[in-house]
Short mmCIF file of C-alpha atoms and ligand atoms in Angstrom, two decimals:
data_model
loop_
_atom_site.label_atom_id
_atom_site.label_comp_id
_atom_site.label_asym_id
_atom_site.label_seq_id
_atom_site.Cartn_x
_atom_site.Cartn_y
_atom_site.Cartn_z
CA MET A 1 6.63 -17.40 8.96
CA ASN A 2 8.40 -16.86 5.84
CA PRO A 3 5.91 -17.39 2.98
CA LYS A 4 7.00 -18.36 -0.41
CA LEU A 5 5.16 -17.78 -3.69
CA ASN A 6 5.76 -19.68 -6.86
CA THR A 7 5.41 -16.81 -9.19
CA LEU A 8 6.99 -16.12 -12.72
CA PRO A 9 8.04 -12.74 -13.78
CA LEU A 10 5.28 -10.45 -15.51
CA ALA A 11 6.58 -10.63 -18.84
CA VAL A 12 3.92 -8.55 -20.14
CA PHE A 13 5.16 -5.64 -17.99
CA ALA A 14 8.24 -5.36 -20.03
CA THR A 15 8.81 -1.52 -20.47
CA SER A 16 11.04 0.27 -22.97
CA GLY A 17 13.56 1.82 -20.78
CA PRO A 18 15.25 0.05 -17.88
CA LEU A 19 14.41 2.58 -15.13
CA LYS A 20 10.97 3.72 -16.46
CA PRO A 21 8.00 2.42 -14.23
CA LEU A 22 5.29 0.50 -15.73
CA VAL A 23 2.25 2.90 -16.04
CA ILE A 24 -1.31 1.46 -16.25
CA ALA A 25 -3.71 4.41 -16.87
CA GLY A 26 -7.48 4.82 -17.65
CA PRO A 27 -10.63 5.82 -16.26
CA CYS A 28 -12.05 4.57 -12.95
CA SER A 29 -15.16 3.47 -14.87
CA ALA A 30 -15.61 2.69 -18.48
CA GLU A 31 -18.84 4.95 -19.08
CA THR A 32 -19.44 5.07 -22.89
CA ARG A 33 -17.85 3.68 -25.92
CA GLU A 34 -16.88 7.31 -26.91
CA GLN A 35 -15.32 8.29 -23.48
CA LEU A 36 -13.37 5.02 -23.49
CA LEU A 37 -12.03 5.25 -27.06
CA SER A 38 -11.12 9.02 -26.77
CA THR A 39 -9.36 8.36 -23.50
CA ALA A 40 -7.51 5.52 -24.67
CA ARG A 41 -6.53 7.26 -27.93
CA ALA A 42 -4.87 10.14 -25.85
CA LEU A 43 -3.25 7.76 -23.57
CA SER A 44 -1.89 5.60 -26.29
CA GLU A 45 0.11 8.70 -27.40
CA ILE A 46 1.83 9.07 -24.09
CA ASP A 47 5.33 7.55 -23.99
CA GLY A 48 5.57 4.53 -21.75
CA ILE A 49 1.70 3.89 -21.56
CA HIS A 50 0.92 0.31 -22.81
CA ILE A 51 -1.88 -0.68 -20.72
CA LEU A 52 -5.50 0.79 -20.21
CA ARG A 53 -7.38 0.23 -16.93
CA ALA A 54 -11.16 0.52 -16.87
CA GLY A 55 -13.52 -0.39 -14.17
CA ILE A 56 -16.34 -2.48 -15.78
CA TRP A 57 -18.15 -3.62 -12.51
CA LYS A 58 -17.77 -0.91 -9.88
CA PRO A 59 -17.85 -1.75 -6.15
CA ARG A 60 -19.62 1.25 -4.80
CA THR A 61 -20.01 2.17 -1.03
CA ARG A 62 -23.71 3.02 -1.42
CA PRO A 63 -26.48 1.75 -3.59
CA ASN A 64 -27.95 3.87 -6.40
CA SER A 65 -24.42 4.89 -7.56
CA PHE A 66 -23.24 4.04 -10.97
CA GLU A 67 -22.32 0.45 -10.92
CA GLY A 68 -20.42 0.01 -14.25
CA VAL A 69 -21.49 -0.75 -17.63
CA GLY A 70 -20.94 -4.48 -17.51
CA GLU A 71 -20.10 -6.82 -20.41
CA ILE A 72 -20.51 -4.13 -23.13
CA GLY A 73 -17.46 -2.30 -21.67
CA LEU A 74 -15.15 -5.43 -22.57
CA LYS A 75 -16.24 -5.18 -26.22
CA TRP A 76 -15.14 -1.50 -26.11
CA LEU A 77 -11.75 -2.61 -24.70
CA GLN A 78 -11.46 -5.04 -27.53
CA GLU A 79 -12.00 -2.14 -29.93
CA VAL A 80 -9.45 0.04 -28.03
CA LYS A 81 -6.91 -2.79 -28.21
CA ALA A 82 -7.47 -3.32 -32.03
CA GLU A 83 -7.14 0.50 -32.67
CA THR A 84 -4.36 1.68 -30.28
CA GLY A 85 -2.71 -1.53 -29.43
CA LEU A 86 -3.13 -0.87 -25.71
CA LEU A 87 -3.45 -3.91 -23.39
CA SER A 88 -6.52 -4.03 -21.16
CA ALA A 89 -6.75 -4.33 -17.40
CA VAL A 90 -10.25 -4.94 -15.55
CA GLU A 91 -11.19 -5.59 -11.93
CA VAL A 92 -12.82 -8.88 -11.19
CA ALA A 93 -14.79 -9.53 -8.01
CA LYS A 94 -16.72 -12.49 -8.86
CA PRO A 95 -16.02 -15.76 -10.94
CA ALA A 96 -18.66 -14.53 -13.56
CA HIS A 97 -16.35 -11.43 -14.14
CA VAL A 98 -13.34 -13.64 -14.66
CA GLU A 99 -15.20 -15.77 -17.19
CA LEU A 100 -16.38 -12.78 -19.07
CA CYS A 101 -13.00 -11.18 -19.30
CA LEU A 102 -11.42 -14.38 -20.34
CA LYS A 103 -14.07 -14.54 -23.14
CA HIS A 104 -13.33 -11.08 -24.18
CA GLY A 105 -9.52 -11.48 -24.25
CA ILE A 106 -8.72 -8.89 -21.39
CA ASP A 107 -5.00 -9.04 -20.90
CA ILE A 108 -4.51 -8.32 -17.09
CA LEU A 109 -6.88 -8.81 -14.30
CA TRP A 110 -6.87 -7.02 -10.93
CA ILE A 111 -8.52 -7.68 -7.61
CA GLY A 112 -9.99 -4.79 -5.84
CA ALA A 113 -9.28 -3.74 -2.17
CA ARG A 114 -12.61 -4.74 -0.99
CA SER A 115 -12.40 -8.28 -2.36
CA THR A 116 -8.85 -8.87 -0.92
CA ALA A 117 -10.32 -8.13 2.29
CA ASN A 118 -12.68 -11.27 1.99
CA PRO A 119 -11.00 -14.75 1.93
CA PHE A 120 -14.29 -16.20 0.60
CA THR A 121 -14.27 -13.93 -2.42
CA ILE A 122 -10.50 -14.65 -2.88
CA GLN A 123 -11.20 -18.40 -2.71
CA GLU A 124 -13.84 -18.25 -5.31
CA LEU A 125 -11.73 -16.03 -7.72
CA ALA A 126 -8.80 -18.32 -7.15
CA LEU A 127 -10.95 -21.38 -8.20
CA ALA A 128 -12.23 -19.51 -11.22
CA LEU A 129 -8.62 -18.67 -12.20
CA LYS A 130 -7.46 -22.51 -11.94
CA GLY A 131 -5.55 -23.56 -15.20
CA VAL A 132 -5.67 -19.89 -16.62
CA ASP A 133 -2.46 -18.09 -17.43
CA ILE A 134 -3.21 -14.45 -17.12
CA PRO A 135 -1.58 -11.95 -15.09
CA VAL A 136 -3.39 -11.04 -11.92
CA LEU A 137 -2.62 -7.86 -9.73
CA VAL A 138 -3.94 -8.02 -6.12
CA LYS A 139 -4.71 -4.83 -4.30
CA ASN A 140 -3.94 -4.41 -0.60
CA PRO A 141 -7.20 -4.91 1.47
CA VAL A 142 -8.80 -1.78 2.91
CA ASN A 143 -7.80 -2.43 6.31
CA PRO A 144 -4.09 -2.22 7.13
CA ASP A 145 -3.75 -6.19 7.43
CA VAL A 146 -0.74 -7.37 5.60
CA GLU A 147 -1.40 -11.10 6.48
CA LEU A 148 -4.63 -10.77 4.44
CA TRP A 149 -3.02 -9.34 1.64
CA ILE A 150 -0.35 -12.31 1.73
CA GLY A 151 -3.34 -14.80 2.28
CA ALA A 152 -4.94 -13.61 -0.83
CA LEU A 153 -1.54 -14.06 -2.91
CA GLU A 154 -1.20 -17.51 -1.39
CA ARG A 155 -4.78 -18.51 -2.19
CA LEU A 156 -4.17 -17.33 -5.79
CA ASN A 157 -1.14 -19.03 -6.09
CA LYS A 158 -1.97 -22.38 -4.78
CA SER A 159 -4.73 -22.19 -7.41
CA GLY A 160 -1.97 -21.94 -10.10
CA VAL A 161 -1.91 -18.33 -10.72
CA LYS A 162 1.76 -17.76 -11.35
CA ARG A 163 2.01 -14.40 -13.02
CA MET A 164 1.14 -12.10 -9.89
CA GLY A 165 1.92 -8.56 -8.95
CA VAL A 166 0.25 -6.23 -6.22
CA ILE A 167 -0.88 -2.68 -6.20
CA PHE A 168 -0.76 -0.42 -2.97
CA ARG A 169 -3.72 1.82 -2.72
CA GLY A 170 -3.65 2.70 0.85
CA VAL A 171 -5.99 1.87 3.56
CA PHE A 172 -9.08 3.31 5.29
CA PRO A 173 -8.25 6.53 7.13
CA TYR A 174 -9.16 5.98 10.66
CA GLU A 175 -7.51 9.62 11.34
CA LYS A 176 -8.49 12.42 9.03
CA THR A 177 -5.87 13.67 6.53
CA HIS A 178 -5.87 15.44 3.26
CA LEU A 179 -5.75 12.16 1.54
CA ARG A 180 -8.65 9.71 0.84
CA ASN A 181 -6.64 6.51 1.93
CA LEU A 182 -3.74 6.53 4.12
CA PRO A 183 -0.52 5.31 2.47
CA ARG A 184 0.80 3.10 5.30
CA TRP A 185 3.82 2.50 3.20
CA GLU A 186 5.16 -0.06 5.66
CA MET A 187 2.69 -2.51 4.30
CA ALA A 188 4.12 -2.31 0.69
CA ILE A 189 7.61 -2.37 2.12
CA GLU A 190 6.85 -5.43 3.87
CA ILE A 191 5.54 -7.19 0.77
CA MET A 192 8.62 -6.18 -1.12
CA ARG A 193 10.79 -7.65 1.68
CA LEU A 194 8.98 -10.89 1.71
CA PHE A 195 8.68 -11.33 -1.87
CA PRO A 196 11.64 -9.65 -3.60
CA ASP A 197 10.56 -10.99 -7.22
CA LEU A 198 6.91 -9.62 -7.13
CA THR A 199 5.94 -6.69 -9.14
CA VAL A 200 4.83 -3.93 -6.76
CA LEU A 201 2.75 -1.07 -8.24
CA CYS A 202 1.29 2.01 -6.49
CA ASP A 203 -2.16 3.40 -7.22
CA PRO A 204 -1.59 7.00 -6.22
CA SER A 205 -5.11 8.06 -7.27
CA HIS A 206 -7.10 6.08 -4.61
CA ILE A 207 -4.57 7.18 -2.04
CA ALA A 208 -4.85 10.83 -3.08
CA GLY A 209 -8.67 11.16 -3.62
CA LYS A 210 -8.00 14.50 -5.20
CA LYS A 211 -6.09 15.27 -8.40
CA GLU A 212 -3.86 17.65 -6.69
CA TYR A 213 -2.13 15.11 -4.56
CA VAL A 214 -1.57 12.54 -7.18
CA PHE A 215 1.80 13.74 -8.04
CA GLU A 216 3.25 13.72 -4.38
CA ILE A 217 2.01 10.15 -3.93
CA ALA A 218 3.37 8.91 -7.36
CA GLN A 219 6.85 10.47 -6.73
CA ARG A 220 6.93 8.97 -3.16
CA ALA A 221 6.14 5.67 -4.61
CA ILE A 222 8.91 5.96 -7.18
CA ASP A 223 11.25 7.25 -4.52
CA LEU A 224 10.51 3.80 -2.40
CA ASN A 225 11.37 1.73 -5.61
CA PHE A 226 7.95 0.75 -6.50
CA HIS A 227 7.95 -0.91 -10.09
CA GLY A 228 5.11 1.03 -11.49
CA LEU A 229 1.85 3.05 -11.11
CA MET A 230 -1.79 2.76 -11.77
CA ILE A 231 -3.31 6.05 -12.28
CA GLU A 232 -6.82 7.26 -13.19
CA SER A 233 -7.29 9.14 -16.18
CA HIS A 234 -10.50 10.25 -17.95
CA ILE A 235 -10.83 12.39 -20.93
CA ASN A 236 -13.25 14.86 -19.09
CA PRO A 237 -12.89 14.22 -15.42
CA ALA A 238 -15.56 16.61 -14.39
CA THR A 239 -18.22 14.42 -15.96
CA ALA A 240 -16.86 11.15 -14.70
CA LEU A 241 -19.52 8.92 -13.12
CA SER A 242 -17.05 7.73 -10.35
CA ASP A 243 -14.08 9.19 -8.73
CA ALA A 244 -14.23 12.48 -10.60
CA ALA A 245 -12.12 14.33 -8.01
CA GLN A 246 -9.11 12.18 -8.42
CA GLN A 247 -8.97 11.60 -12.32
CA LEU A 248 -6.38 13.39 -14.50
CA THR A 249 -6.96 14.26 -18.11
CA PRO A 250 -4.38 12.43 -20.26
CA LEU A 251 -2.54 15.80 -20.80
CA GLU A 252 -2.33 16.15 -17.07
CA LEU A 253 -1.02 12.68 -16.82
CA LYS A 254 1.50 13.31 -19.35
CA GLY A 255 2.71 16.40 -17.32
CA LEU A 256 2.88 14.41 -14.19
CA LEU A 257 5.02 11.57 -15.68
CA GLN A 258 7.34 14.13 -17.20
CA ASN A 259 7.84 15.68 -13.82
CA LEU A 260 8.64 12.58 -11.88
CA LYS A 261 12.02 12.21 -10.69
CA PHE A 262 13.71 8.85 -11.24
CA ARG A 263 16.48 7.68 -9.14
CA THR A 264 18.38 4.61 -9.42
CA ALA A 265 18.08 1.77 -6.93
CA THR A 266 21.79 1.91 -6.27
CA SER A 267 24.99 3.38 -7.60
CA GLN A 268 28.39 1.94 -8.47
CA ASN A 269 30.19 5.42 -7.76
CA PRO A 270 32.97 4.58 -5.35
CA GLU A 271 32.44 7.61 -3.25
CA PHE A 272 28.64 6.85 -2.89
CA VAL A 273 29.27 3.40 -2.01
CA SER A 274 31.72 4.13 0.66
CA SER A 275 29.77 6.96 2.21
CA LEU A 276 26.68 4.77 2.31
CA GLU A 277 28.80 1.91 3.89
CA GLN A 278 30.15 4.17 6.61
CA CYS A 279 26.67 5.73 7.40
CA ARG A 280 25.32 2.13 7.56
CA GLU A 281 27.75 1.10 9.98
CA LYS A 282 26.99 3.94 12.24
CA ILE A 283 23.44 3.40 11.90
CA ASN A 284 23.96 -0.32 12.76
CA SER A 285 25.92 0.63 15.92
CA ILE A 286 23.24 3.28 17.06
CA ASP A 287 20.45 0.78 16.50
CA PHE A 288 22.23 -1.82 18.81
CA GLN A 289 22.83 0.87 21.46
CA VAL A 290 18.95 1.73 21.17
CA LEU A 291 18.04 -1.85 21.68
CA GLU A 292 20.59 -2.35 24.61
CA LEU A 293 19.13 0.77 26.34
CA LEU A 294 15.71 -0.46 25.77
CA GLY A 295 16.51 -3.77 27.44
CA ARG A 296 18.11 -1.91 30.56
CA ARG A 297 14.79 0.31 30.74
CA MET A 298 12.67 -2.80 30.70
CA GLY A 299 14.84 -4.23 33.33
CA LEU A 300 14.05 -1.11 35.53
CA VAL A 301 10.38 -1.51 34.80
CA LYS A 302 10.58 -4.98 36.31
CA GLU A 303 12.21 -3.61 39.41
CA ILE A 304 9.41 -0.95 39.61
CA ALA A 305 6.77 -3.75 39.17
CA GLU A 306 8.20 -5.71 42.27
CA TYR A 307 8.06 -2.43 44.44
CA LYS A 308 4.64 -1.71 43.35
CA ARG A 309 3.55 -5.27 44.01
CA ARG A 310 4.93 -5.33 47.50
CA ASN A 311 3.32 -2.00 48.35
CA ASN A 312 0.05 -2.81 46.54
CA VAL A 313 0.12 0.26 44.20
CA THR A 314 -1.49 0.35 40.90
CA ILE A 315 0.53 0.02 37.71
CA LEU A 316 -0.79 3.08 35.75
CA GLN A 317 0.43 6.24 37.27
CA LEU A 318 -1.22 9.00 35.17
CA ARG A 319 0.91 11.87 36.40
CA ARG A 320 4.11 10.00 35.87
CA TRP A 321 3.17 9.20 32.22
CA GLU A 322 2.13 12.67 31.51
CA ASP A 323 5.53 13.85 32.88
CA ILE A 324 7.33 11.27 30.61
CA ILE A 325 5.41 12.28 27.58
CA ASN A 326 5.97 16.02 28.03
CA THR A 327 9.57 15.90 29.09
CA ARG A 328 10.43 13.49 25.94
CA LEU A 329 8.51 15.37 23.61
CA ALA A 330 10.38 18.62 24.52
CA PHE A 331 13.63 16.89 24.56
CA GLY A 332 12.99 15.15 21.06
CA HIS A 333 11.67 18.49 19.64
CA ASN A 334 14.92 20.09 20.45
CA ARG A 335 16.87 17.56 18.38
CA GLY A 336 14.59 18.09 15.26
CA LEU A 337 12.25 14.99 16.00
CA PRO A 338 8.71 15.19 14.93
CA ASP A 339 6.31 15.28 17.93
CA ALA A 340 4.02 12.75 16.34
CA PHE A 341 6.97 10.44 16.04
CA ILE A 342 8.12 10.80 19.78
CA LYS A 343 4.48 10.54 20.96
CA GLN A 344 4.06 7.21 19.11
CA LEU A 345 7.50 5.85 20.20
CA PHE A 346 6.80 6.61 24.04
CA GLU A 347 3.19 5.20 23.74
CA MET A 348 4.56 1.83 22.37
CA ILE A 349 7.44 1.92 25.09
CA HIS A 350 4.89 2.68 27.86
CA LYS A 351 2.24 -0.03 26.43
CA GLU A 352 5.12 -2.58 26.73
CA ALA A 353 6.11 -1.50 30.26
CA ILE A 354 2.49 -1.58 31.48
CA GLN A 355 2.03 -5.16 29.78
CA LEU A 356 5.16 -6.24 31.39
CA GLN A 357 4.17 -4.99 34.92
CA THR A 358 0.73 -6.44 34.48
CA GLU A 359 2.15 -9.81 33.63
CA LEU A 360 4.61 -9.67 36.75
CA MET A 361 2.21 -8.52 39.23
CA ASN A 362 -0.39 -11.12 38.38
CA LYS A 363 1.98 -14.15 38.07
CA PRO A 364 0.65 -17.14 40.28
CA GLY A 365 2.54 -17.03 43.55
CA ASN A 366 3.02 -13.28 43.32
CA GLY A 367 -0.10 -12.28 45.15
CA SER A 368 0.25 -9.23 47.36
C1 PEP B 1 -10.58 1.15 -8.59
O1 PEP B 1 -9.48 0.71 -8.93
O2 PEP B 1 -11.48 1.98 -9.16
C2 PEP B 1 -11.18 0.79 -7.23
C3 PEP B 1 -12.35 0.48 -7.03
O3 PEP B 1 -10.01 0.73 -6.40
P1 PEP B 1 -9.90 0.11 -5.00
O4 PEP B 1 -10.37 -1.45 -5.05
O5 PEP B 1 -8.44 0.30 -4.65
O6 PEP B 1 -10.94 0.78 -4.08
MN1 MN B 2 -11.70 4.62 -9.06
#
């Protein structure tokens, strides 16, 4: 499937310099008029920040947590805009949120990760957005499902939403790491590949979960050619009513932005171009050799399946599998390849081999 979206460039995202990413910054939640205004004043002083984010209705994991200030927060955002010129971005999860945001002149809407995971919710939001020209940013779903993410974009687009972008915020971590959400970068890269004109932002705050990791994720996103960042910033993070550990003060955010290294997507330098071309040629040739060898390996797996079938021997041979893993790990390790990578690679190869043998041994007419 090669999906197509009928989208327009996000004109509102024009930034001052050609290489500077778009930065949306602001508190996880609007809490008080004072908190929002003082945060916005400080952020508006930072070069490159033109859009303020603020959660007005908060999707909380457990009840009895702070669930947002609601409509009054939209009025504070209007005040912010009048005073600082900052545009506003707000999360919507229900048609009523859309209606209130439109009524209060909110500039950009975003759809949160939990909503993207639910096609019913997306369909309702899409209906509420019918005939309305407002930029909508769609966060990836909490589970690592690119199709679901694409489905949300398609539903919105079918409803006439033309100015769209996405925000990558990582996925629920089934394995424990130092991060709050796992940055399965391949999900965002797949979206970039399928929709080359779509604005793709990264939300390093919700990936990091702790303020000390926000920089490394932001830099990684810039290195991967993301068009911009959405970063949580609060005038006094220690007192924040949601996501206190991951919010930066405006001053810290300024420092973070100054320390980011920007690289160009490409270079016209002839030496760079020719070295890159040569390396790519070699990589192409290696990739095809890898595939050729994998094809031969699977051919041998087929032969083995036939011997096993004739001798009525089980498919899975645990000792052999253990030996494969150990010897390949040692061999790869000596060539500087990370253990986790080798393990994952051979698990995939082994899974495919088992699958192939199962099919061959259970083929009708192959009864033993
Ligand atoms: C947020 O941006 O504050 C938020 C709730 O994010 P997410 O939907 O990515 O969890
Ligand atoms: Mn948050």
